[in-house]
Coordinates of C-alpha atoms in Angstrom, one line a residue:
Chain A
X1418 CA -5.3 -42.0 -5.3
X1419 CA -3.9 -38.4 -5.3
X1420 CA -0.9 -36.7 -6.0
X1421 CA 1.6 -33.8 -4.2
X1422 CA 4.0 -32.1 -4.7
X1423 CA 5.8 -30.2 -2.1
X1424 CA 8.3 -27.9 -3.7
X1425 CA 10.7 -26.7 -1.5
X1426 CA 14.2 -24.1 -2.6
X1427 CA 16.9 -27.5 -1.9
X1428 CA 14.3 -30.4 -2.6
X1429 CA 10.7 -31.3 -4.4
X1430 CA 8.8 -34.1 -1.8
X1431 CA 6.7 -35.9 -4.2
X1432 CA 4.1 -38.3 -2.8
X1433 CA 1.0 -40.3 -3.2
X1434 CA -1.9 -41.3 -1.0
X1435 CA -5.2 -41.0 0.1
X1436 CA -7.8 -38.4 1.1
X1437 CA -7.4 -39.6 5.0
X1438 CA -3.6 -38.0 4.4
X1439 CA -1.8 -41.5 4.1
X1440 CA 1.0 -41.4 2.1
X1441 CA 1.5 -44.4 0.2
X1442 CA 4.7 -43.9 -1.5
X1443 CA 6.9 -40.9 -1.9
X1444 CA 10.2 -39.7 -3.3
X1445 CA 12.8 -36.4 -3.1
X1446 CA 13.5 -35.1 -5.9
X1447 CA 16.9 -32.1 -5.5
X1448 CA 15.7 -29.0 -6.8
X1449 CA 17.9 -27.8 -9.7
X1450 CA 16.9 -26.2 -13.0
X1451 CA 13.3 -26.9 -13.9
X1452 CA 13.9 -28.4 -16.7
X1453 CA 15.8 -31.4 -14.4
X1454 CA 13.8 -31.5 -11.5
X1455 CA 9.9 -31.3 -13.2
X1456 CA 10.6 -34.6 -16.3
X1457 CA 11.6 -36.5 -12.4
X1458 CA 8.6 -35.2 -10.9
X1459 CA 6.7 -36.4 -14.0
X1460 CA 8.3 -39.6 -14.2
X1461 CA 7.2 -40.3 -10.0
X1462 CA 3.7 -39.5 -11.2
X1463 CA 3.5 -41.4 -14.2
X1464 CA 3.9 -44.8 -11.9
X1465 CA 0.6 -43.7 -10.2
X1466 CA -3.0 -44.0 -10.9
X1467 CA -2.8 -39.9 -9.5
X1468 CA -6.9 -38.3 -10.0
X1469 CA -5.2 -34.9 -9.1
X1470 CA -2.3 -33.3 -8.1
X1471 CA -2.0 -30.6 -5.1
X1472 CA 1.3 -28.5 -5.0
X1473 CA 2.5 -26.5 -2.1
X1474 CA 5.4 -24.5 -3.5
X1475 CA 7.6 -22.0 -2.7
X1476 CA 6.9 -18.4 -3.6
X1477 CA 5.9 -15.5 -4.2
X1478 CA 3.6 -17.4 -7.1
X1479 CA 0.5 -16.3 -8.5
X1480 CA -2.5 -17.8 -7.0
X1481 CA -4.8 -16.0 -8.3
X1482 CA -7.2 -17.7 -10.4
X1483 CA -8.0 -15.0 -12.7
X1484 CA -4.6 -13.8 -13.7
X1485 CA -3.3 -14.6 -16.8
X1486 CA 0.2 -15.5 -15.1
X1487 CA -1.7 -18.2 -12.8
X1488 CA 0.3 -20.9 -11.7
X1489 CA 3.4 -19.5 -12.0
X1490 CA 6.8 -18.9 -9.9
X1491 CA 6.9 -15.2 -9.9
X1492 CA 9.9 -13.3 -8.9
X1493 CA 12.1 -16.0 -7.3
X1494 CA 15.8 -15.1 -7.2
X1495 CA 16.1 -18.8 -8.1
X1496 CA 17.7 -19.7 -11.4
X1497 CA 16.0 -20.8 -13.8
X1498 CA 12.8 -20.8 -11.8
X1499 CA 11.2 -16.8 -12.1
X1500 CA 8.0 -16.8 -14.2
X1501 CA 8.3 -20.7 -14.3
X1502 CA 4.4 -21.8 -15.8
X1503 CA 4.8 -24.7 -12.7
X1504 CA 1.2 -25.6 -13.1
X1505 CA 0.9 -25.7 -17.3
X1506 CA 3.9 -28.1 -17.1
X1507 CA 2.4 -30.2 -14.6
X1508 CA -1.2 -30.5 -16.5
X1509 CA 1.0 -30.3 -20.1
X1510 CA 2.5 -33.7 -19.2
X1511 CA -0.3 -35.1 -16.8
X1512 CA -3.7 -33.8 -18.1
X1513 CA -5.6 -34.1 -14.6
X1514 CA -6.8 -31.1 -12.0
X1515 CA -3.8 -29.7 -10.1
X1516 CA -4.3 -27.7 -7.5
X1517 CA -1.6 -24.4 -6.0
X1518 CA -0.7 -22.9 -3.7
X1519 CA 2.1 -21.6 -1.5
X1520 CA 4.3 -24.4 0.6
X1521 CA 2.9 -22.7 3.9
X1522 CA -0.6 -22.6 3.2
X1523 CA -0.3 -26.2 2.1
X1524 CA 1.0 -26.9 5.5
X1525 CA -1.3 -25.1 7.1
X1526 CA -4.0 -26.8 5.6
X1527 CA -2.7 -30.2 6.4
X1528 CA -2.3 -29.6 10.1
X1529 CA -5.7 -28.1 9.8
X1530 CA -6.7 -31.3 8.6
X1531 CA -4.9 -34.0 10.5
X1532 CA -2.2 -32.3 12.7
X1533 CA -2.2 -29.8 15.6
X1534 CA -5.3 -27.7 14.6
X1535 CA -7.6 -31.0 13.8
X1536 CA -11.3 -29.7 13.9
X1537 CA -10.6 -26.4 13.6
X1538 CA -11.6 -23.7 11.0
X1539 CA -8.6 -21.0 11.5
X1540 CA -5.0 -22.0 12.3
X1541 CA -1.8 -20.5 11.6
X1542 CA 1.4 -22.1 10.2
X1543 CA 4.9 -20.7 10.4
X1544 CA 8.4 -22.1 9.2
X1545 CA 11.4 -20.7 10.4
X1546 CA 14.4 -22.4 8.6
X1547 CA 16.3 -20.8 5.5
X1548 CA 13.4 -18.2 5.3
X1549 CA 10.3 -17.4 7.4
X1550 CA 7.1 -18.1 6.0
X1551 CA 3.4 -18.2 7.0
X1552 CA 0.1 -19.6 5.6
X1553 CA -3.4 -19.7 7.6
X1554 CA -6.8 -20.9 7.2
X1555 CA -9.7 -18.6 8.0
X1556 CA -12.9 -19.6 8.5
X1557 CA -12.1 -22.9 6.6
X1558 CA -10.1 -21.6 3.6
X1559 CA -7.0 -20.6 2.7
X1560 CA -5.8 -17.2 3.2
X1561 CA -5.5 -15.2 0.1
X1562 CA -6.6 -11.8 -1.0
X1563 CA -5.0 -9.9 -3.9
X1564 CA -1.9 -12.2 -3.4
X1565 CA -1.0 -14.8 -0.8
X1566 CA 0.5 -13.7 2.3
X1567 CA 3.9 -13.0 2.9
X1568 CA 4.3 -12.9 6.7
X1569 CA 7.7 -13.7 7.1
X1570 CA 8.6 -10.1 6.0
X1571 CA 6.9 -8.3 8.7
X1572 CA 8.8 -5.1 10.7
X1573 CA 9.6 -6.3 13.9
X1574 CA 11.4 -4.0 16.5
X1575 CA 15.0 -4.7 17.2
X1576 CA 16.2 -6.4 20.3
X1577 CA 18.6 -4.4 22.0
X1578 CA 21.5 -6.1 22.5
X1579 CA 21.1 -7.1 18.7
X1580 CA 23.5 -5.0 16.4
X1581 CA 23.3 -7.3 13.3
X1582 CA 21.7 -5.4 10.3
X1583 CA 19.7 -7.9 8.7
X1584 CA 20.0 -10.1 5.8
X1585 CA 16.4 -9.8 3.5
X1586 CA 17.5 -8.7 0.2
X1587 CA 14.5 -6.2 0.3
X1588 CA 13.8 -4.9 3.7
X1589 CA 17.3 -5.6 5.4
X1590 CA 15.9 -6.1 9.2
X1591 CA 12.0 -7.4 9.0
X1592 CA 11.2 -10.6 10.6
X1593 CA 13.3 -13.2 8.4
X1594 CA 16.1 -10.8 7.6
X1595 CA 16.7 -10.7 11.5
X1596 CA 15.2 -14.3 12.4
X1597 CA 15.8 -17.1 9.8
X1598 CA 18.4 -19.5 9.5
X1599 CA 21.5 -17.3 7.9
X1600 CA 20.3 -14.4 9.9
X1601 CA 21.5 -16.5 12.7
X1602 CA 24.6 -17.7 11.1
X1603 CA 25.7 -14.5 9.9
X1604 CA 24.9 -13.1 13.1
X1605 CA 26.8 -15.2 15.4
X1606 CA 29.4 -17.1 12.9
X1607 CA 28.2 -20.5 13.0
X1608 CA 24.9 -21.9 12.4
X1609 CA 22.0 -22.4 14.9
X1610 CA 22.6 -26.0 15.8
X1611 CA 26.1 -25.2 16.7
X1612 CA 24.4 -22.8 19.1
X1613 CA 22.4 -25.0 21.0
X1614 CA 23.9 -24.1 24.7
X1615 CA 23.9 -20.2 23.6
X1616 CA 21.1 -19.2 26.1
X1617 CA 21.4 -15.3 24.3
X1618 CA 20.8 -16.9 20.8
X1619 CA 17.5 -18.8 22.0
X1620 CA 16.5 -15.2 24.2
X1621 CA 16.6 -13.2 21.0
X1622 CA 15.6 -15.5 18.8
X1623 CA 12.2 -15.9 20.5
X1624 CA 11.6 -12.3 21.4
X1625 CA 11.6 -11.6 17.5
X1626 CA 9.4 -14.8 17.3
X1627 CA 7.3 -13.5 19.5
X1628 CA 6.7 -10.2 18.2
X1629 CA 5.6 -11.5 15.1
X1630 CA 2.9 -13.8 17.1
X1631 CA 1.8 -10.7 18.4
X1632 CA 1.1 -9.1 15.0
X1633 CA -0.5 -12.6 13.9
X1634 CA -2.7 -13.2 16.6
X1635 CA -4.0 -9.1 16.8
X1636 CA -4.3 -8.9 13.3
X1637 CA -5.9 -13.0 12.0
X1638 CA -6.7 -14.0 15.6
X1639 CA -6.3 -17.8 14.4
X1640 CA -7.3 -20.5 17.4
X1641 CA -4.1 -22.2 17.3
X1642 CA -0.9 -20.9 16.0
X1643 CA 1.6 -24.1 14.9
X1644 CA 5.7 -23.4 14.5
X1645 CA 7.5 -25.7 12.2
X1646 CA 10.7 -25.5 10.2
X1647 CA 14.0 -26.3 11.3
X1648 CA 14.9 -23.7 13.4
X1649 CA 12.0 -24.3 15.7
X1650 CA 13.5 -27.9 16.7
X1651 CA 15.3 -26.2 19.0
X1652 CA 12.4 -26.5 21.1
X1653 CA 14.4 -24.1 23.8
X1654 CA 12.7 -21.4 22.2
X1655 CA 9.0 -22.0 22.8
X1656 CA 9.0 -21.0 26.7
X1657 CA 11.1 -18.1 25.5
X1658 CA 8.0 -17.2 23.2
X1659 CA 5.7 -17.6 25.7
X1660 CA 7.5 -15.6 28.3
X1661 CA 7.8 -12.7 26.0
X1662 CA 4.5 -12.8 24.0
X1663 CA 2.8 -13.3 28.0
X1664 CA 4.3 -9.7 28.4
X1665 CA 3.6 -7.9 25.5
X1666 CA 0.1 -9.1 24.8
X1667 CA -0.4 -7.9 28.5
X1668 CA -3.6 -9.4 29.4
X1669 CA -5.2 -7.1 26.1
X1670 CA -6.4 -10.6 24.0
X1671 CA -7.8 -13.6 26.2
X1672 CA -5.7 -16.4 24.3
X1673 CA -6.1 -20.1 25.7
X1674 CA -3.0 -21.4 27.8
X1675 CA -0.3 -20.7 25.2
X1676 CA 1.4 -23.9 25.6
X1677 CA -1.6 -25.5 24.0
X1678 CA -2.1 -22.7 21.6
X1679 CA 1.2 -22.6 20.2
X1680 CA 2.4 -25.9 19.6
X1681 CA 4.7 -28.1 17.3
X1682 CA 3.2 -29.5 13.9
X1683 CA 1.5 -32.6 15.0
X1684 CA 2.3 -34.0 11.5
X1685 CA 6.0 -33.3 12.1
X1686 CA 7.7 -33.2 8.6
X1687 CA 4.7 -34.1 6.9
X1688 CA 2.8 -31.1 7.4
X1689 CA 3.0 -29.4 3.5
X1690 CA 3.4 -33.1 1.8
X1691 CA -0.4 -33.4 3.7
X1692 CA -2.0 -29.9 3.0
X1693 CA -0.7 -30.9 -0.7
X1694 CA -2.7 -34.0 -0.6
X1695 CA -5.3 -32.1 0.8
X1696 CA -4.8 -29.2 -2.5
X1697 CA -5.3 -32.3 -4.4
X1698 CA -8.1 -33.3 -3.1
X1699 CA -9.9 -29.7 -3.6
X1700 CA -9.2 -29.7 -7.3
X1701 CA -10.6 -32.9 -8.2
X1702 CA -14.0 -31.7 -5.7
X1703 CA -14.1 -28.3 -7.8
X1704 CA -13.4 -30.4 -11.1
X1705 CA -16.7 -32.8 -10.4
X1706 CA -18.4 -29.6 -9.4
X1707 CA -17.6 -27.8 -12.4
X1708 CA -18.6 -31.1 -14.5
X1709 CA -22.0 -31.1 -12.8
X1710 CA -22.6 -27.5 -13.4
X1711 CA -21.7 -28.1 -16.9
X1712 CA -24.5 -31.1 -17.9
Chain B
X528 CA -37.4 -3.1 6.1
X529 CA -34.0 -3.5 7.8
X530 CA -32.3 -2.3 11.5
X531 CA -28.7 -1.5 12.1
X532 CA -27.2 0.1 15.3
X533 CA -23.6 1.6 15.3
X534 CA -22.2 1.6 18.4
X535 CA -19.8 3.6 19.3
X536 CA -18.3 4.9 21.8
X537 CA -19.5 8.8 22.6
X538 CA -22.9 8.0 20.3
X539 CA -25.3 5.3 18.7
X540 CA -26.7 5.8 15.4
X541 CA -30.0 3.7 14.7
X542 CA -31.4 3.2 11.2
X543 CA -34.1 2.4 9.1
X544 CA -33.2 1.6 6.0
X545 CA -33.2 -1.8 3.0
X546 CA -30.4 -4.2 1.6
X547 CA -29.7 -2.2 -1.3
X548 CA -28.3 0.2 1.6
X549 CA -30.6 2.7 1.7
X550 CA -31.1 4.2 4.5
X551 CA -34.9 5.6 5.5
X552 CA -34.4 6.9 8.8
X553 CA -32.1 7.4 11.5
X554 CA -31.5 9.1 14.4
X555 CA -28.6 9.3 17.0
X556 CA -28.2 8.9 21.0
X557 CA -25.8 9.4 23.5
X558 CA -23.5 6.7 24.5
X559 CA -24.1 7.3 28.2
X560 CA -24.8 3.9 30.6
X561 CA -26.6 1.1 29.2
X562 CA -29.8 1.6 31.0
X563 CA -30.6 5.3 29.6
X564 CA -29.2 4.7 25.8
X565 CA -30.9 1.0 25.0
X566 CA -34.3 1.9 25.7
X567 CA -34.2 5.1 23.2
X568 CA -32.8 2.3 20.8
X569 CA -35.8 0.3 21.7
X570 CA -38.1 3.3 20.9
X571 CA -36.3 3.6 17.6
X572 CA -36.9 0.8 16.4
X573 CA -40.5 0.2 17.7
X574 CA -41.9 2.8 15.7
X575 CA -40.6 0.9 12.0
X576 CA -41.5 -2.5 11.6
X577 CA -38.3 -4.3 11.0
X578 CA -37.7 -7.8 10.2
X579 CA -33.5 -8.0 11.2
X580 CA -31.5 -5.5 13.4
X581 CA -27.4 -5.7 12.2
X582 CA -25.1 -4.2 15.3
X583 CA -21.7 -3.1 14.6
X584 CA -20.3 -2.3 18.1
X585 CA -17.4 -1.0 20.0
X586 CA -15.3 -3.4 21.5
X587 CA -14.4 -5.0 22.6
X588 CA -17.2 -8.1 21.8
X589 CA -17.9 -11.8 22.2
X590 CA -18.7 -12.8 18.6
X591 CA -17.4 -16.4 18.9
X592 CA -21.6 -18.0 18.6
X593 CA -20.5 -21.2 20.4
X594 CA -19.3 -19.0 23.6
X595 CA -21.4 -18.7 26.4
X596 CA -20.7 -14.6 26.7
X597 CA -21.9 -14.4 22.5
X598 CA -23.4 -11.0 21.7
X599 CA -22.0 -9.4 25.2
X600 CA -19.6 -6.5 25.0
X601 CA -16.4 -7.8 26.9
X602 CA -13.6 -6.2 28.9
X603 CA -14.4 -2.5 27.6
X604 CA -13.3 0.3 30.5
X605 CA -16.8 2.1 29.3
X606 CA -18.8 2.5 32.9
X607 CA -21.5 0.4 32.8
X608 CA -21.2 -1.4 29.9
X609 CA -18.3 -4.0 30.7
X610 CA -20.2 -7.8 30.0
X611 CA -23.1 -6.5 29.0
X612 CA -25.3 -8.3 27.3
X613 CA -26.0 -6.2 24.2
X614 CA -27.6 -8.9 21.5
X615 CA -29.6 -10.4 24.5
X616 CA -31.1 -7.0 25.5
X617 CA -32.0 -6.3 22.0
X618 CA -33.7 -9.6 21.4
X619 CA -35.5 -9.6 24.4
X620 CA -37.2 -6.2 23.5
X621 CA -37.6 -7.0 20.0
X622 CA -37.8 -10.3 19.3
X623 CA -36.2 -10.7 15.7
X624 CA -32.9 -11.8 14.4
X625 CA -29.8 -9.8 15.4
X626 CA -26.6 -9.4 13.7
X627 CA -23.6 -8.9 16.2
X628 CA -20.4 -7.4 15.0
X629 CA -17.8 -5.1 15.6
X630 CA -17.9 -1.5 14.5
X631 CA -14.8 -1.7 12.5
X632 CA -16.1 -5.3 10.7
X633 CA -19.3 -3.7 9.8
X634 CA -17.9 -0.9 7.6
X635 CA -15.4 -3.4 5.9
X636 CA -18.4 -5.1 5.4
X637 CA -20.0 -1.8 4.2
X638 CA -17.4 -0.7 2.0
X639 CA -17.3 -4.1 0.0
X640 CA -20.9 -4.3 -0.7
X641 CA -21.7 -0.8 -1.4
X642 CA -18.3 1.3 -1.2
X643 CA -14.8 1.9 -2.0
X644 CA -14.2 -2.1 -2.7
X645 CA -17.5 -2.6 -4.0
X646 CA -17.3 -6.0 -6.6
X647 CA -14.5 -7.1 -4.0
X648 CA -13.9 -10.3 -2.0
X649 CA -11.5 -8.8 0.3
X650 CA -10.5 -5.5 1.6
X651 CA -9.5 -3.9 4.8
X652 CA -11.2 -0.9 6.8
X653 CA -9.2 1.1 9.3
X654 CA -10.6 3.9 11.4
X655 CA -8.3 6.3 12.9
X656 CA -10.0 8.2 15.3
X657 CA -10.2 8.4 19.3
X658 CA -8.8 4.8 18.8
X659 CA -7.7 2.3 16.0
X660 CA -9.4 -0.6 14.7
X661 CA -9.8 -2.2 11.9
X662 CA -12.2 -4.9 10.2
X663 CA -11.3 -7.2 7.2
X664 CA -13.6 -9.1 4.5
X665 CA -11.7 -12.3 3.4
X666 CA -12.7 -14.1 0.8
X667 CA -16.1 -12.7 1.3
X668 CA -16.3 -13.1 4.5
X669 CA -15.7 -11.3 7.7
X670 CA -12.6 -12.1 9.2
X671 CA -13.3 -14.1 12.8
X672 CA -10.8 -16.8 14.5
X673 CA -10.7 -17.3 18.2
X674 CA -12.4 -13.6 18.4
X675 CA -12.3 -10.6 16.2
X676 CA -9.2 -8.7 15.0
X677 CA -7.5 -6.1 17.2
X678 CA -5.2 -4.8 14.8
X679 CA -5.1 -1.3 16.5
X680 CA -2.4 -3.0 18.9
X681 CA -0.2 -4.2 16.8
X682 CA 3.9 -3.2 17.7
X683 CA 5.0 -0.6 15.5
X684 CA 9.0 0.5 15.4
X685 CA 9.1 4.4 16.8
X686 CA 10.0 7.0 14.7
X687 CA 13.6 8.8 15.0
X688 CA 11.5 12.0 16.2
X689 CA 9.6 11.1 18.5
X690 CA 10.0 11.1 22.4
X691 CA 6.4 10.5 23.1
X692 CA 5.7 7.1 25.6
X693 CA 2.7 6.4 24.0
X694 CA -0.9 6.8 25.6
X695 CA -2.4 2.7 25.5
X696 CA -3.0 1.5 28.6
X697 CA -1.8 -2.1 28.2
X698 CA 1.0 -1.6 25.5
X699 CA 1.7 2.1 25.7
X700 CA 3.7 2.5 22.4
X701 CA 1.8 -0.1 19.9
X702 CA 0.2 1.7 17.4
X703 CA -3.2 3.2 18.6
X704 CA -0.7 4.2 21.8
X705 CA 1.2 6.7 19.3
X706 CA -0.9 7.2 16.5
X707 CA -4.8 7.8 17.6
X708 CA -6.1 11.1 17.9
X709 CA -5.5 11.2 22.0
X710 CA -1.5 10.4 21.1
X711 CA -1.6 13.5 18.7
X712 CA -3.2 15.4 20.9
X713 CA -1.0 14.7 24.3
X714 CA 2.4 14.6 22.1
X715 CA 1.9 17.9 20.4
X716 CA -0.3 19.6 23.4
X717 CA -3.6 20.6 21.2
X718 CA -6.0 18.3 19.1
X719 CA -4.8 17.6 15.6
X720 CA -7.7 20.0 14.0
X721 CA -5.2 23.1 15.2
X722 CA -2.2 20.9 13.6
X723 CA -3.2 21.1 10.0
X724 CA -0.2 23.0 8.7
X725 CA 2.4 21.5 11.1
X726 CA 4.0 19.1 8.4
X727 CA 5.8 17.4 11.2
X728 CA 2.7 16.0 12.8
X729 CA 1.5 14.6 9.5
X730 CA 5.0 13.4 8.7
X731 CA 5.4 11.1 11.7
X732 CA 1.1 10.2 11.9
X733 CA 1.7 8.9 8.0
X734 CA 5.5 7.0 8.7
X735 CA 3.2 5.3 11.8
X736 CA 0.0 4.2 9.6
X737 CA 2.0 3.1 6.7
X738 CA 4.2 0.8 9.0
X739 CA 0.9 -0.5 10.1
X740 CA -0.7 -0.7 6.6
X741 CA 3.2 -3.0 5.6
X742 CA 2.1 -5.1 8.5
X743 CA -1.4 -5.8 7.3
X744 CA -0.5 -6.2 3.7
X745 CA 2.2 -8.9 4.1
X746 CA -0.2 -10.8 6.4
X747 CA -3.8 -10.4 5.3
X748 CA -3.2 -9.2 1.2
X749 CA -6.7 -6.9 0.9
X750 CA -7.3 -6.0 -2.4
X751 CA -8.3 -3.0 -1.1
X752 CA -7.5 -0.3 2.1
X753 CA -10.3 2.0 3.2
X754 CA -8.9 4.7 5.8
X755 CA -11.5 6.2 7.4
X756 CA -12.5 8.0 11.2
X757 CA -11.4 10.9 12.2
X758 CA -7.9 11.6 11.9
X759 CA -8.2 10.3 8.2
X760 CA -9.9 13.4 6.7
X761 CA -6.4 15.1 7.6
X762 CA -5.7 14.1 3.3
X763 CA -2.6 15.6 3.5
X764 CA -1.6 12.2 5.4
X765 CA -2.7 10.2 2.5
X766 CA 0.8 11.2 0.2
X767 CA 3.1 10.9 3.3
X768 CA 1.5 7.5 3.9
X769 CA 2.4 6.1 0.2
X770 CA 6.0 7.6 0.2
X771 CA 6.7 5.8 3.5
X772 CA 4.9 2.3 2.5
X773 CA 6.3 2.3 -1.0
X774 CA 10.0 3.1 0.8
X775 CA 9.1 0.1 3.2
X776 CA 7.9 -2.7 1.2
X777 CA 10.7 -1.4 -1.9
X778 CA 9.2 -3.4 -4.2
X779 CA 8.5 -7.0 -2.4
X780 CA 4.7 -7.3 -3.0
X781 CA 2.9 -6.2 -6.2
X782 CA 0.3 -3.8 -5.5
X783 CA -2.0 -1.1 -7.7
X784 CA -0.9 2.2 -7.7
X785 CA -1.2 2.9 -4.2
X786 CA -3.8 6.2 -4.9
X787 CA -6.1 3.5 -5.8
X788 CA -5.4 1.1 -3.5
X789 CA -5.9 3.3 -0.4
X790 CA -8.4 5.3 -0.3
X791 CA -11.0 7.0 2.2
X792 CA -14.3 5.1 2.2
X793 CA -16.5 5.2 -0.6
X794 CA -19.6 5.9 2.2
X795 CA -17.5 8.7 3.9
X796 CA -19.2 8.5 7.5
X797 CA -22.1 6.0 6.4
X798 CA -19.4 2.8 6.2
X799 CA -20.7 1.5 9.8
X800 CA -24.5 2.4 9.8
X801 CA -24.6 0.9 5.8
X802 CA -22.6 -2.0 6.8
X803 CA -24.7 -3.0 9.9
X804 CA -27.6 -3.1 7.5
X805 CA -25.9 -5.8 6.1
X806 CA -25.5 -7.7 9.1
X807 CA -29.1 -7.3 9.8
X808 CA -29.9 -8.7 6.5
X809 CA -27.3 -11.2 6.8
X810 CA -29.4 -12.2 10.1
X811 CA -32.3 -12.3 8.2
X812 CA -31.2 -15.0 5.7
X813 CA -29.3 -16.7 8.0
X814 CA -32.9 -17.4 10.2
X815 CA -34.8 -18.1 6.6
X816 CA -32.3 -21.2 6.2
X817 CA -32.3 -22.3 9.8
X818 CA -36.5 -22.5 9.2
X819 CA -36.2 -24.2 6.0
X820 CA -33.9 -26.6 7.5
X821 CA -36.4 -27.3 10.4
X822 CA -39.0 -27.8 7.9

């Protein structure tokens, strides 16, 4: 059996199951201080027979393997959370392989897997909810480099009609200062599923959306691009996308239909809790691997 | 003894040379139609006994090996050469394995074995010439999804200063439309060679790249950026660029100082012909294992 942990900014999803992606039990957990939320997420675990534990967490963290600050939160602006050792406490109290890595990659992974890009060796995940994130498997791995990607803060060009100045603590108007959840709020005085009927909200919503596609797809080129989080349930948007990304793309890439190419997660909610399983997974392989090389 | 073949647009280069990146011999022809330059390529390379040719071409290229179009050059407005089916006319000449990549994939891959990110598993090459492309190792490999990167197109937000429509012919203003060597030329009304001392040429060419170099950094994380072609040996644009990219990511992402972590290629003008070595030998091993495997 194997263990995950999806840690999200207003709740840890912590669940068991199998290598197939079943999940076999689960629980939420509210995200507080660490030193609250991790002796629950301990406590879950210690019910379970767990080989290894996969988180997909929220970020920036250091994934980087050589780094002496590996496993860590890095600079959150949550409290009690920035330069959290997450992984050290998880091993510290569970002494098994635990694989990281960021909440979006996790869930890119998972749909990768099991969900909407099944069979495939590149896809691209996005959330758009209380932040804009994005994780992508290339060529059958995760996306990483010096750091993991931080997509959702891309420059986007502003929509004309759009005098809002942007809410991202660092860049003001990039993609989720201008697109996320309280950029809509703040922008139009109520939140997006109060909007519903608001045919400008949806228009502008999905010609930032769009534009950020358009950097994705000429810059990763993945073969199937996946929109989750909760602002994409207003599924308005997608032919909005379409319409715009049709028109600025302009014939240059040769993309498959883009109703099949960008599509819903086809593991719904389940898409991180899955790659996480799936993180697990890939620490106990490179822990029997490691073992072998060893005798 | 290894082949490699840089393609490019106005000429080919052909060389001799081995996998330590050495190169023996070389010579270089026109880029005029298909049927006068390929045969002096044939000639080349039937005077050194070879076991591998590497191709980094112009694009753009089918390198997608399950497509029926592989090894063909694709939708390219170049007379003559539009579908033409580069690896097959190569192979069918000299019948040996064939690498088949793009120009700007070849001297990533030419910089990260034998360059400026030499050691590396990742790191980005951009050439800023008569176009822009650019090429990315990830996780040591080349980066491929549905086809190979386009990042010269991506949208870029116009500077303040600057009237000029933009010269690309499907997205006029993306960032090869305002930044490529042609843009320079038809904004300011001579080629950038007579605009060395203009500072506001420089000015507006380095706000443009390091907007593009934001982009690529949030999404892809190289761990290091090669700027080469061109437009590049203008090193006055190098400080302009890491003013405006340090301004624009304001601290978000931790990167080396950025006079080490952009630099201008460790090959100067050998990134493409070194790197298509590498494909060749890259070919080369890839056949050895498909024997074995048959045996």
């Amino acid at each position: 059996m194997l263990g995950a942990i999806e840690a999200g900014g207003t709740k840890f999803v912590c669940a068991v199951g199998d290598e197939q992606g079943t999940i076999i039990d689960r629980v939420q957990i509210p995200t507080t201080l660490p030193e609250e939320t991790i002796p629950k997420v301990i406590e879950f675990f210690r019910k379970h027979p767990v080989k290894a534990i996969g988180i997909g967490s929220f970020g920036p963290i250091d994934v980087n393997r050589e780094s002496a600050s590996y496993g860590n939160v890095t600079s959150t602006p949550k409290v009690g959370w920035k330069d959290y050792p997450f992984v050290q406490a998880i091993k510290d109290a569970i002494p098994l392989p635990v694989g990281f890595n960021t909440d979006v990659n996790a869930a890119a992974l998972g749909e990768a897997t099991f969900g909407a890009a099944k069979g495939l060796d590149s896809c691209l995940y996005i959330t758009v909810g209380t932040g804009i994130g994005a994780g992508a498997v290339v060529q059958g791995k995760l996306l990483q480099g010096l750091s993991h990607p931080e997509m959702g803060h891309i420059l986007i060009r502003r929509h004309e009609d759009d005098p809002y100045e942007g809410k991202c603590p660092y860049h003001k108007d990039c993609l989720e200062g201008l697109a996320a959840g309280p950029a809509i709020e703040a922008r139009w005085g109520v939140k997006g599923d109060q909007l519903v009927d608001k045919g400008e909200v949806w228009e502008m919503e999905g010609y930032y959306i769009a534009q950020a596609l358009m950097q994705y797809i000429v810059i990763i080129s993945p073969k199937k691009i996946i929109l989750g989080g909760g602002v994409m349930k207003q599924r308005q948007i997608f032919p909005i996308i379409y319409k715009h990304l049709e028109k600025m793309i302009n014939g240059y890439v040769n993309l498959p239909p883009l109703e099949e190419y960008i599509v819903s997660p086809g593991l719904g909610d389940n898409a991180g809790i899955t790659g996480s399983l799936m993180l697990a997974h890939e620490a106990y392989e490179d822990e029997i691997n490691r073992e072998a090389t060893r005798v």
